[in-house]
Amino acid sequence: FAISSRRMAIIAGWEGRGKSEAAKAWCRIHLGEARFVDLKAVTSKTTVFRAIAKALGIASTYSRTATEMQSRIEDVLERSRIMIVFDEAHYLFNQGARIYTRPELVDWIDTALCNHDVPVGLVSTPQLIKCVKRAETQVGWNWRQFRRRVRRWVQLAEWNTDSDLEAVARKIMPGISQSGIKLAIGYAKMSLKGAPSRDISGLGDVAMEAKLLGEAAGRQTITFEDIERAVNEHLIPSDTGFAERMAEPDKHGRRALQPAVKAPLPGGLAPRAATPLQPPKRLV
């Protein structure tokens, strides 16, 4: 839609749902039309323009100033109309609890890109809206000018479907048995002490841990036993330890970890009751 209309579109969803990998893969497929820009946590105009310049193949050495890169980027994008897809788009805003200046990078996207029919995609967690509200409240930023340029806002589901999870599991763990797929999906859908289910990122962790176990045993393939050990000996203990520490109340008696999203039922898509799923000692 963004490419066809030459407008801005936003994809928003919780972390771990596969947004970044999907956007990155889509940009690779559409290299003649779009470029993927991964924003970093410590963001300045210079680092953002350097990331865009690298994605476009423009000179981006450390001797180049932000102003030099900016002028070249604007020239290339206005001529080519290549779409820019920003991942972790909330880093376009100042991340401080107290801000004193308007979000210059967002204003730059509005005026230098959107006003010149350069298609833009923003991929972000719910932090993006929080940043918009903070900028309006603390510096009087007119968020309506930004909203006017956002032609589509796509809010992703809180979790992926079972069929989506199975398709991903088969892709990243080729040749694995149905029981192995079921076990991996079971872990991905698990919720611990108020934390959201791991979803797509959970499958990636299972695949990585199982691959390492297989390589340690001198194999290039993953077996059901590798997945079982990865889940029960490494992932669940790690998740449980982290969740327990995060759930400990602070000195004022407040719980540190609050539920982000409801966890899906093991067999379907209906939301779970308020009590989070407590993991068994072993998943199988």
C-alpha positions as MATLAB code, in Angstrom:
seq = 'FAISSRRMAIIAGWEGRGKSEAAKAWCRIHLGEARFVDLKAVTSKTTVFRAIAKALGIASTYSRTATEMQSRIEDVLERSRIMIVFDEAHYLFNQGARIYTRPELVDWIDTALCNHDVPVGLVSTPQLIKCVKRAETQVGWNWRQFRRRVRRWVQLAEWNTDSDLEAVARKIMPGISQSGIKLAIGYAKMSLKGAPSRDISGLGDVAMEAKLLGEAAGRQTITFEDIERAVNEHLIPSDTGFAERMAEPDKHGRRALQPAVKAPLPGGLAPRAATPLQPPKRLV';
ca = [
       0.000    0.000    0.000;
       2.744    2.458    0.941;
       4.580    1.913   -2.338;
       1.413    2.132   -4.429;
       0.090    5.245   -2.698;
       3.505    6.802   -1.931;
       2.381    7.423    1.622;
       3.327    6.346    5.141;
       2.121    3.124    6.784;
       2.742    1.835   10.307;
       2.841   -1.744   11.557;
       2.528   -1.936   15.335;
       2.583   -4.984   17.578;
       4.068   -6.539   20.682;
       7.672   -7.641   20.729;
       8.535  -11.174   19.617;
       5.719  -11.476   17.075;
       7.979  -11.554   14.005;
       7.578   -7.969   12.792;
      11.263   -7.250   12.200;
      12.105  -10.486   10.405;
       9.016  -10.232    8.221;
       9.778   -6.622    7.274;
      13.422   -7.441    6.601;
      12.478  -10.384    4.372;
       9.919   -8.282    2.499;
      12.508   -5.572    1.823;
      14.960   -8.168    0.502;
      12.297   -9.386   -1.921;
      11.611   -5.797   -3.030;
      15.166   -4.462   -3.226;
      14.346   -2.371   -6.271;
      11.516   -0.659   -4.399;
      12.358   -0.621   -0.681;
      15.237   -0.487    1.799;
      15.276   -1.752    5.409;
      16.746    0.540    8.091;
      17.356   -0.930   11.551;
      17.408    1.849   14.132;
      19.624    1.520   17.183;
      18.731    2.182   20.790;
      21.126    5.143   21.099;
      19.854    7.264   18.245;
      21.027   10.622   16.952;
      20.521   12.338   13.626;
      23.987   11.253   12.550;
      23.435    7.556   13.313;
      20.012    7.560   11.653;
      21.279    9.250    8.497;
      24.273    6.908    8.401;
      21.958    3.894    8.632;
      19.788    5.246    5.803;
      22.840    6.061    3.685;
      24.199    2.524    4.120;
      20.847    1.053    3.114;
      20.812    3.213   -0.025;
      24.453    2.608   -0.919;
      25.409    6.247   -0.336;
      28.767    7.273    1.146;
      28.421    6.898    4.911;
      31.950    6.953    6.278;
      32.585    8.440    9.697;
      34.088   11.515    8.064;
      30.663   12.400    6.659;
      28.601   14.794    8.719;
      24.874   14.422    9.307;
      24.201   17.425    7.069;
      26.217   15.948    4.189;
      24.473   12.594    4.389;
      21.060   14.197    4.812;
      21.312   16.243    1.617;
      22.438   13.220   -0.408;
      19.728   11.002    1.071;
      17.009   13.510    0.271;
      18.254   13.869   -3.298;
      18.351   10.099   -3.899;
      14.940    9.439   -2.342;
      13.195   12.319   -4.088;
      14.537   11.100   -7.442;
      14.050    7.357   -6.949;
      10.977    7.246   -4.668;
      12.467    4.180   -2.963;
      10.527    3.210    0.137;
      12.307    3.406    3.498;
      11.187    0.937    6.177;
      12.299    1.893    9.695;
      12.433   -0.942   12.198;
      12.233   -0.062   15.919;
      10.665    3.203   14.778;
      10.066    4.444   18.328;
      13.792    5.264   18.405;
      13.027    8.150   16.055;
      11.873    9.854   19.251;
      14.014   10.921   22.189;
      13.830    8.065   24.706;
      14.361   10.155   27.838;
      11.666   10.324   30.509;
      11.822   14.109   30.182;
      12.310   15.669   26.756;
      12.898   19.308   25.872;
      12.889   19.391   22.062;
      10.442   18.292   19.409;
      11.153   15.001   17.549;
      13.273   16.394   14.723;
      13.674   13.058   12.941;
       9.913   12.529   12.768;
       9.465   16.079   11.492;
      12.148   15.338    8.887;
      10.259   12.252    7.704;
       7.044   14.297    7.493;
       8.549   17.140    5.479;
      11.508   15.731    3.544;
      10.009   12.332    2.685;
       6.219   12.267    2.947;
       5.809   15.747    1.463;
       7.827   14.589   -1.567;
       5.877   11.357   -2.135;
       8.574    9.073   -0.736;
       6.827    5.990    0.717;
       7.688    5.269    4.347;
       7.056    2.291    6.593;
       7.384    2.351   10.379;
       7.597   -0.920   12.328;
       7.285   -0.551   16.084;
       6.072   -1.852   19.421;
       3.407    0.065   21.432;
       6.241    2.361   22.576;
       5.638    4.488   19.473;
       2.312    5.838   20.729;
       3.806    6.474   24.168;
       6.539    8.552   22.513;
       3.967   10.523   20.521;
       1.997   11.296   23.691;
       5.134   12.311   25.609;
       6.222   14.687   22.845;
       2.797   16.319   22.775;
       2.588   16.648   26.559;
       6.123   17.804   27.310;
       7.062   20.020   24.347;
       3.689   20.791   22.767;
       4.484   18.853   19.594;
       1.635   18.916   17.091;
       1.172   15.166   16.600;
      -1.733   15.792   14.219;
       0.687   16.761   11.462;
       2.314   13.357   11.860;
      -1.043   11.577   12.029;
      -2.215   13.307    8.861;
       0.626   11.667    6.948;
      -0.002    8.189    8.339;
      -2.431    6.748    5.812;
      -2.600    3.244    7.283;
      -2.048    1.987   10.806;
      -1.951   -1.811   11.032;
      -2.301   -3.209   14.544;
      -1.101   -6.807   14.671;
      -2.837   -9.500   16.694;
      -1.484  -10.072   20.191;
      -0.181  -13.481   19.129;
       0.189  -15.514   15.970;
      -2.087  -18.400   15.024;
      -1.101  -22.020   15.516;
      -0.780  -22.457   11.749;
       1.581  -19.461   11.558;
       3.722  -20.844   14.359;
       3.855  -24.266   12.732;
       4.870  -22.786    9.372;
       7.720  -20.864   11.002;
       8.831  -23.884   13.039;
       9.012  -26.055    9.917;
      11.005  -23.369    8.119;
      13.654  -22.826   10.792;
      13.834  -26.487   11.887;
      13.599  -28.429    8.598;
      13.018  -32.160    8.847;
      11.893  -32.098   12.476;
       9.132  -34.516   13.524;
       5.542  -33.479   14.238;
       6.105  -34.161   17.939;
       9.116  -31.842   17.872;
       7.063  -29.139   16.155;
       4.320  -29.539   18.767;
       6.800  -29.270   21.628;
       8.441  -26.151   20.179;
       5.060  -24.480   19.650;
       4.022  -25.410   23.181;
       7.020  -23.523   24.523;
       6.394  -20.547   22.244;
       2.840  -20.243   23.610;
       3.816  -20.552   27.267;
       3.235  -17.609   29.611;
       5.314  -17.173   32.751;
       4.250  -15.171   35.824;
       2.493  -12.397   33.932;
       5.000  -12.165   31.074;
       3.599  -12.550   27.542;
       4.090  -15.737   25.564;
       7.313  -15.867   23.536;
       5.546  -16.473   20.210;
       7.801  -16.300   17.119;
      10.884  -15.265   19.095;
      10.384  -18.331   21.304;
      10.561  -20.603   18.273;
      13.793  -18.904   17.230;
      15.291  -19.542   20.672;
      14.255  -23.213   20.556;
      15.842  -23.624   17.119;
      19.097  -21.962   18.190;
      19.440  -23.942   21.432;
      18.569  -27.239   19.710;
      21.034  -26.550   16.900;
      23.835  -25.946   19.404;
      22.990  -29.189   21.191;
      23.009  -31.060   17.895;
      26.362  -29.579   16.876;
      27.820  -30.482   20.273;
      26.788  -34.086   19.572;
      28.458  -33.972   16.159;
      25.242  -33.684   14.149;
      24.035  -31.117   11.614;
      20.377  -32.042   12.077;
      18.022  -31.330   14.980;
      16.201  -34.186   16.709;
      13.216  -34.293   19.041;
      15.592  -34.978   21.925;
      17.511  -31.782   21.105;
      14.313  -29.756   21.270;
      13.242  -31.465   24.496;
      16.573  -30.716   26.158;
      16.624  -27.146   24.824;
      13.182  -26.408   26.269;
      13.385  -28.224   29.604;
      17.064  -27.838   30.503;
      17.799  -24.358   29.202;
      14.868  -22.207   28.101;
      12.273  -22.830   30.816;
      14.786  -22.519   33.700;
      16.143  -19.313   32.167;
      12.686  -17.831   31.605;
      11.506  -18.852   35.066;
      14.508  -17.333   36.827;
      14.141  -14.052   34.974;
      10.362  -13.907   35.490;
      10.686  -14.603   39.221;
      13.190  -11.791   39.684;
      11.063   -9.382   37.651;
       7.926  -10.343   39.586;
       9.485   -9.532   42.949;
       7.873   -6.436   44.511;
       9.964   -3.304   44.845;
      10.567   -1.484   48.125;
       7.095    0.067   47.875;
       5.427   -3.309   47.474;
       4.663   -2.840   43.766;
       5.151   -5.729   41.385;
       7.883   -5.009   38.870;
       6.411   -7.069   36.043;
       2.898   -6.436   34.764;
       1.175   -8.555   32.103;
       1.780   -7.079   28.645;
      -0.636   -9.228   26.636;
      -2.957  -12.117   27.391;
      -1.563  -15.545   26.593;
      -3.456  -17.752   24.132;
      -5.075  -20.968   25.198;
      -2.955  -24.004   24.300;
      -5.509  -25.254   21.804;
      -6.918  -22.093   20.278;
      -6.992  -18.339   19.986;
      -9.337  -17.350   22.815;
      -7.723  -15.260   25.574;
      -6.678  -16.974   28.765;
      -8.171  -16.113   32.134;
      -6.413  -13.529   34.259;
      -4.277  -16.117   36.107;
      -1.102  -16.679   34.079;
      -0.044  -20.153   33.076;
       2.394  -21.719   35.501;
       4.854  -23.976   33.705;
       5.230  -27.608   34.688;
       8.562  -28.903   35.834;
       8.962  -30.421   32.387;
       6.992  -29.613   29.287;
       6.855  -33.301   28.258;
];
